[in-house]
Each structure stands twice: as C-alpha cells, then as structure tokens.
Tab-separated table of C-alpha atoms in Angstrom:
chain	number	residue	atom	x	y	z
A	20	MET	CA	-20.566	9.030	-13.801
A	21	LYS	CA	-19.691	8.557	-17.503
A	22	HIS	CA	-16.516	10.818	-16.638
A	23	LEU	CA	-15.130	7.612	-14.359
A	24	GLN	CA	-15.107	5.294	-17.506
A	25	TYR	CA	-11.272	4.316	-16.470
A	26	LEU	CA	-12.396	2.969	-12.986
A	27	THR	CA	-15.180	0.500	-13.875
A	28	GLY	CA	-14.727	-2.416	-11.610
A	29	TYR	CA	-13.991	-0.283	-8.554
A	30	SER	CA	-16.070	-0.047	-5.692
A	31	PRO	CA	-18.962	2.681	-5.556
A	32	GLN	CA	-17.197	4.259	-2.515
A	33	THR	CA	-14.046	4.384	-4.325
A	34	LEU	CA	-15.738	6.221	-7.295
A	35	GLN	CA	-17.419	8.491	-4.970
A	36	GLN	CA	-14.209	9.612	-3.545
A	37	VAL	CA	-12.827	10.198	-6.931
A	38	ASP	CA	-16.032	11.879	-7.990
A	39	VAL	CA	-15.826	14.554	-4.920
A	40	LEU	CA	-11.823	14.894	-5.899
A	41	ILE	CA	-13.111	15.936	-9.736
A	42	ASN	CA	-16.018	18.229	-8.468
A	43	GLU	CA	-13.797	20.099	-5.743
A	44	GLY	CA	-11.065	20.598	-8.679
A	45	ARG	CA	-8.369	18.661	-6.725
A	46	LEU	CA	-7.643	15.582	-8.704
A	47	ALA	CA	-4.492	17.367	-10.447
A	48	GLU	CA	-3.548	18.223	-6.895
A	49	VAL	CA	-3.411	14.782	-5.727
A	50	LEU	CA	-1.741	13.394	-8.986
A	51	LEU	CA	0.887	16.199	-8.695
A	52	ARG	CA	1.564	15.523	-5.089
A	53	ARG	CA	1.955	11.925	-5.709
A	54	TYR	CA	3.873	12.043	-9.028
A	55	PRO	CA	5.167	15.641	-9.306
A	56	ASN	CA	7.630	14.959	-12.291
A	57	THR	CA	7.684	13.015	-15.653
A	58	HIS	CA	10.178	10.369	-16.978
A	59	SER	CA	12.729	11.318	-19.151
A	60	ILE	CA	12.294	8.326	-21.458
A	61	ARG	CA	11.183	10.059	-24.697
A	62	THR	CA	12.738	8.281	-27.782
A	63	ASP	CA	12.109	4.617	-28.784
A	64	ASN	CA	15.637	3.761	-28.113
A	65	ALA	CA	15.526	4.859	-24.374
A	66	LEU	CA	12.063	3.040	-24.135
A	67	TYR	CA	13.758	-0.317	-25.561
A	68	THR	CA	16.583	0.188	-22.833
A	69	TYR	CA	14.321	0.836	-20.273
A	70	THR	CA	12.114	-2.131	-20.951
A	71	GLN	CA	15.178	-4.314	-21.416
A	72	THR	CA	16.692	-3.530	-18.362
A	73	LEU	CA	13.348	-4.543	-16.486
A	74	LYS	CA	13.372	-7.741	-18.677
A	75	SER	CA	16.860	-8.775	-17.891
A	76	GLU	CA	16.301	-8.202	-14.126
A	77	PHE	CA	13.026	-10.077	-13.995
A	78	MET	CA	12.460	-12.260	-16.885
A	79	SER	CA	16.021	-13.134	-18.200
A	80	LYS	CA	15.112	-16.634	-19.410
A	81	ALA	CA	12.072	-14.991	-21.568
A	82	GLN	CA	12.473	-14.750	-25.492
A	83	PRO	CA	14.647	-11.685	-26.528
A	84	LEU	CA	12.632	-8.340	-27.243
A	85	SER	CA	12.686	-7.580	-31.034
A	86	ARG	CA	11.243	-4.030	-30.634
A	87	VAL	CA	9.765	-1.677	-27.998
A	88	ALA	CA	8.315	1.439	-29.314
A	89	TYR	CA	5.794	4.304	-28.610
A	90	ASP	CA	2.968	3.939	-30.911
A	91	GLY	CA	0.606	7.095	-31.559
A	92	LYS	CA	-2.090	4.609	-33.001
A	93	ILE	CA	-3.041	3.235	-29.917
A	94	LYS	CA	-6.116	4.603	-28.314
A	95	VAL	CA	-6.246	4.693	-24.885
A	96	ILE	CA	-9.921	5.038	-24.657
A	97	GLN	CA	-10.375	1.743	-26.153
A	98	HIS	CA	-8.843	0.460	-22.901
A	99	ALA	CA	-5.166	-0.315	-24.641
A	100	LEU	CA	-2.334	1.482	-22.706
A	101	GLY	CA	0.262	-0.886	-24.554
A	102	GLN	CA	0.228	-3.778	-26.566
A	103	HIS	CA	2.341	-7.033	-27.015
A	104	HIS	CA	2.900	-9.146	-30.171
A	105	TYR	CA	4.276	-12.389	-30.437
A	106	ILE	CA	4.998	-12.766	-34.098
A	107	THR	CA	6.048	-16.171	-35.870
A	108	ARG	CA	7.436	-16.157	-39.341
A	109	VAL	CA	8.502	-18.744	-41.527
A	110	GLN	CA	11.943	-17.847	-43.270
A	111	GLY	CA	13.165	-21.064	-45.316
A	112	SER	CA	13.136	-23.934	-43.285
A	113	LYS	CA	13.330	-21.813	-39.998
A	114	LEU	CA	10.684	-20.285	-37.691
A	115	LYS	CA	11.804	-16.648	-36.518
A	116	THR	CA	9.768	-15.165	-33.730
A	117	GLN	CA	9.579	-11.692	-32.752
A	118	ASN	CA	8.479	-10.222	-29.273
A	119	GLU	CA	7.521	-6.503	-29.664
A	120	ILE	CA	5.875	-4.055	-27.163
A	121	LYS	CA	4.001	-0.839	-28.003
A	122	ILE	CA	3.402	1.946	-25.491
A	123	ALA	CA	0.657	4.490	-26.410
A	124	SER	CA	2.275	7.888	-27.076
A	125	VAL	CA	0.624	9.505	-24.327
A	126	PHE	CA	2.742	8.166	-21.874
A	127	ARG	CA	5.654	9.966	-23.505
A	128	ASN	CA	5.207	12.629	-21.168
A	129	ALA	CA	3.843	11.014	-18.001
A	130	PRO	CA	5.584	9.792	-14.502
A	131	GLU	CA	7.911	7.108	-14.668
A	132	ALA	CA	5.656	4.947	-12.413
A	133	PHE	CA	3.141	4.825	-14.954
A	134	LEU	CA	5.221	3.785	-17.744
A	135	LYS	CA	6.932	1.057	-15.693
A	136	MET	CA	3.453	-0.297	-14.844
A	137	ILE	CA	2.618	-0.344	-18.431
A	138	VAL	CA	5.796	-2.174	-19.458
A	139	VAL	CA	5.513	-4.645	-16.377
A	140	HIS	CA	2.125	-5.564	-17.592
A	141	GLU	CA	3.150	-6.014	-21.074
A	142	LEU	CA	6.238	-8.258	-20.225
A	143	ALA	CA	4.260	-10.286	-18.052
A	144	HIS	CA	1.928	-11.155	-21.038
A	145	PHE	CA	5.198	-12.810	-22.515
A	146	ARG	CA	4.835	-15.305	-19.699
A	147	GLU	CA	1.234	-15.345	-18.971
A	148	LYS	CA	-1.146	-14.459	-21.757
A	149	GLU	CA	-4.523	-14.093	-19.749
A	150	HIS	CA	-5.034	-11.466	-16.797
A	151	ASN	CA	-5.358	-14.333	-14.180
A	152	LYS	CA	-3.955	-14.778	-10.726
A	153	ALA	CA	-0.468	-15.704	-12.122
A	154	PHE	CA	-0.232	-12.695	-14.512
A	155	TYR	CA	-0.912	-10.509	-11.629
A	156	GLN	CA	1.457	-12.129	-9.327
A	157	LEU	CA	4.142	-11.725	-11.914
A	158	CYS	CA	3.294	-7.991	-12.298
A	159	CYS	CA	3.599	-7.495	-8.670
A	160	HIS	CA	6.953	-9.437	-8.132
A	161	MET	CA	8.373	-7.070	-10.749
A	162	GLU	CA	6.669	-3.961	-9.360
A	163	PRO	CA	5.349	-4.333	-5.749
A	164	ASN	CA	3.190	-1.089	-6.154
A	165	TYR	CA	1.960	-2.139	-9.458
A	166	HIS	CA	-1.959	-2.148	-8.201
A	167	GLN	CA	-1.427	1.398	-6.816
A	168	TYR	CA	0.234	2.821	-9.905
A	169	GLU	CA	-2.467	1.036	-12.023
A	170	PHE	CA	-5.233	2.978	-9.911
A	171	ASP	CA	-3.233	6.185	-10.101
A	172	LEU	CA	-2.885	5.901	-13.819
A	173	ARG	CA	-6.704	5.616	-14.080
A	174	LEU	CA	-6.869	8.523	-12.195
A	175	TYR	CA	-4.344	10.132	-14.517
A	176	LEU	CA	-6.384	9.105	-17.382
A	177	THR	CA	-9.711	10.556	-16.261
A	178	TYR	CA	-8.005	13.831	-15.524
A	179	LEU	CA	-6.500	13.949	-19.161
A	180	ASP	CA	-10.033	13.218	-20.620
A	181	LEU	CA	-11.554	15.825	-18.424
A	182	CYS	CA	-9.197	18.493	-18.378
A	183	GLY	CA	-6.122	17.741	-20.983
A	184	GLU	CA	-2.237	17.774	-20.039
A	185	LEU	CA	-1.287	17.695	-16.513
A	186	TYR	CA	2.303	18.258	-17.175
A	187	GLU	CA	3.812	20.779	-19.356
C-alpha cells in the first residue's frame, strides 16, 4: 500500500479502512464532509498574525516570533509540513535570537484545522525540541483535537497525492 505513505505507523485495521475509502472513491467525500471550507489565511502577514494569536494565548512567555511564512520549498513528501528555526547570531557583544516558522505552501489552500494543527506543532517545538510525551501534551493543550486533525491531514495529503487538489 505505497499510496498510504503518510499513514505509516497506524494500525493495519486503520490502513485497511482508508484503502477501502480510496478504492470506493469516497475519500474526498469524507474529507469534504468533515472540512467543507478552506481558511482565508493566504498571506504571510495573515499567517504571522494567526500564529502570534495562538502563541500569545498558550505560550505567552516563550521567546517572540521573528517571522512566520509560507514556504514553497518545503517538500511534504519528505515528511515536512512546517519547520521551526531557532537562529542565534552574534552582533557585536550581544547575542540576537530569532524564532521562525515556515509552513509548506500546499496549506495555503487547506482547511483551517490543518493549518492550526501545523502551527501548534511548530509552536510546541519552541518549548519541546523532541517529539516526546511532553511535546504531544503541549500540542493537545493548545488544540484538544490535535491527533484527529493530524490523522485527517494525513488523509488529505494522501488524497492530494492520488487525485490532486480537493478545494478549488
């Protein structure tokens, strides 16, 4: 089941259910029923504001965000939905740090739940660098439906690979 590359790690029963949806041509129907609309966060400035709002609500004491942007160079196929960068530079006698988040451009036209899941994931990396229990607890604190959104996002990526755009 090479076409289920985004779902590795899920149970054989789950993979079989997804395979049935694909073979019956119902994957788009399931996704559109759950997520009928896309978000309106199209620009980097709007994405920065959206991310900053989430950060201030849940991680107000974390270091400030320097930049948040969509990035067309991030390859979802290589298992990257977004990236976080913590950059430290020496300027004279001072250390300057920057926190950046980049989101794959494919999510410019996707449901808001998927964008939120990715932003929450990248924000959580500011506090927890590894994908450990504390990391996922923080993700679930910021978005209680985090795991469901992650699974549905993987279904969406599978659909994109097999059929192309879901939303016009």
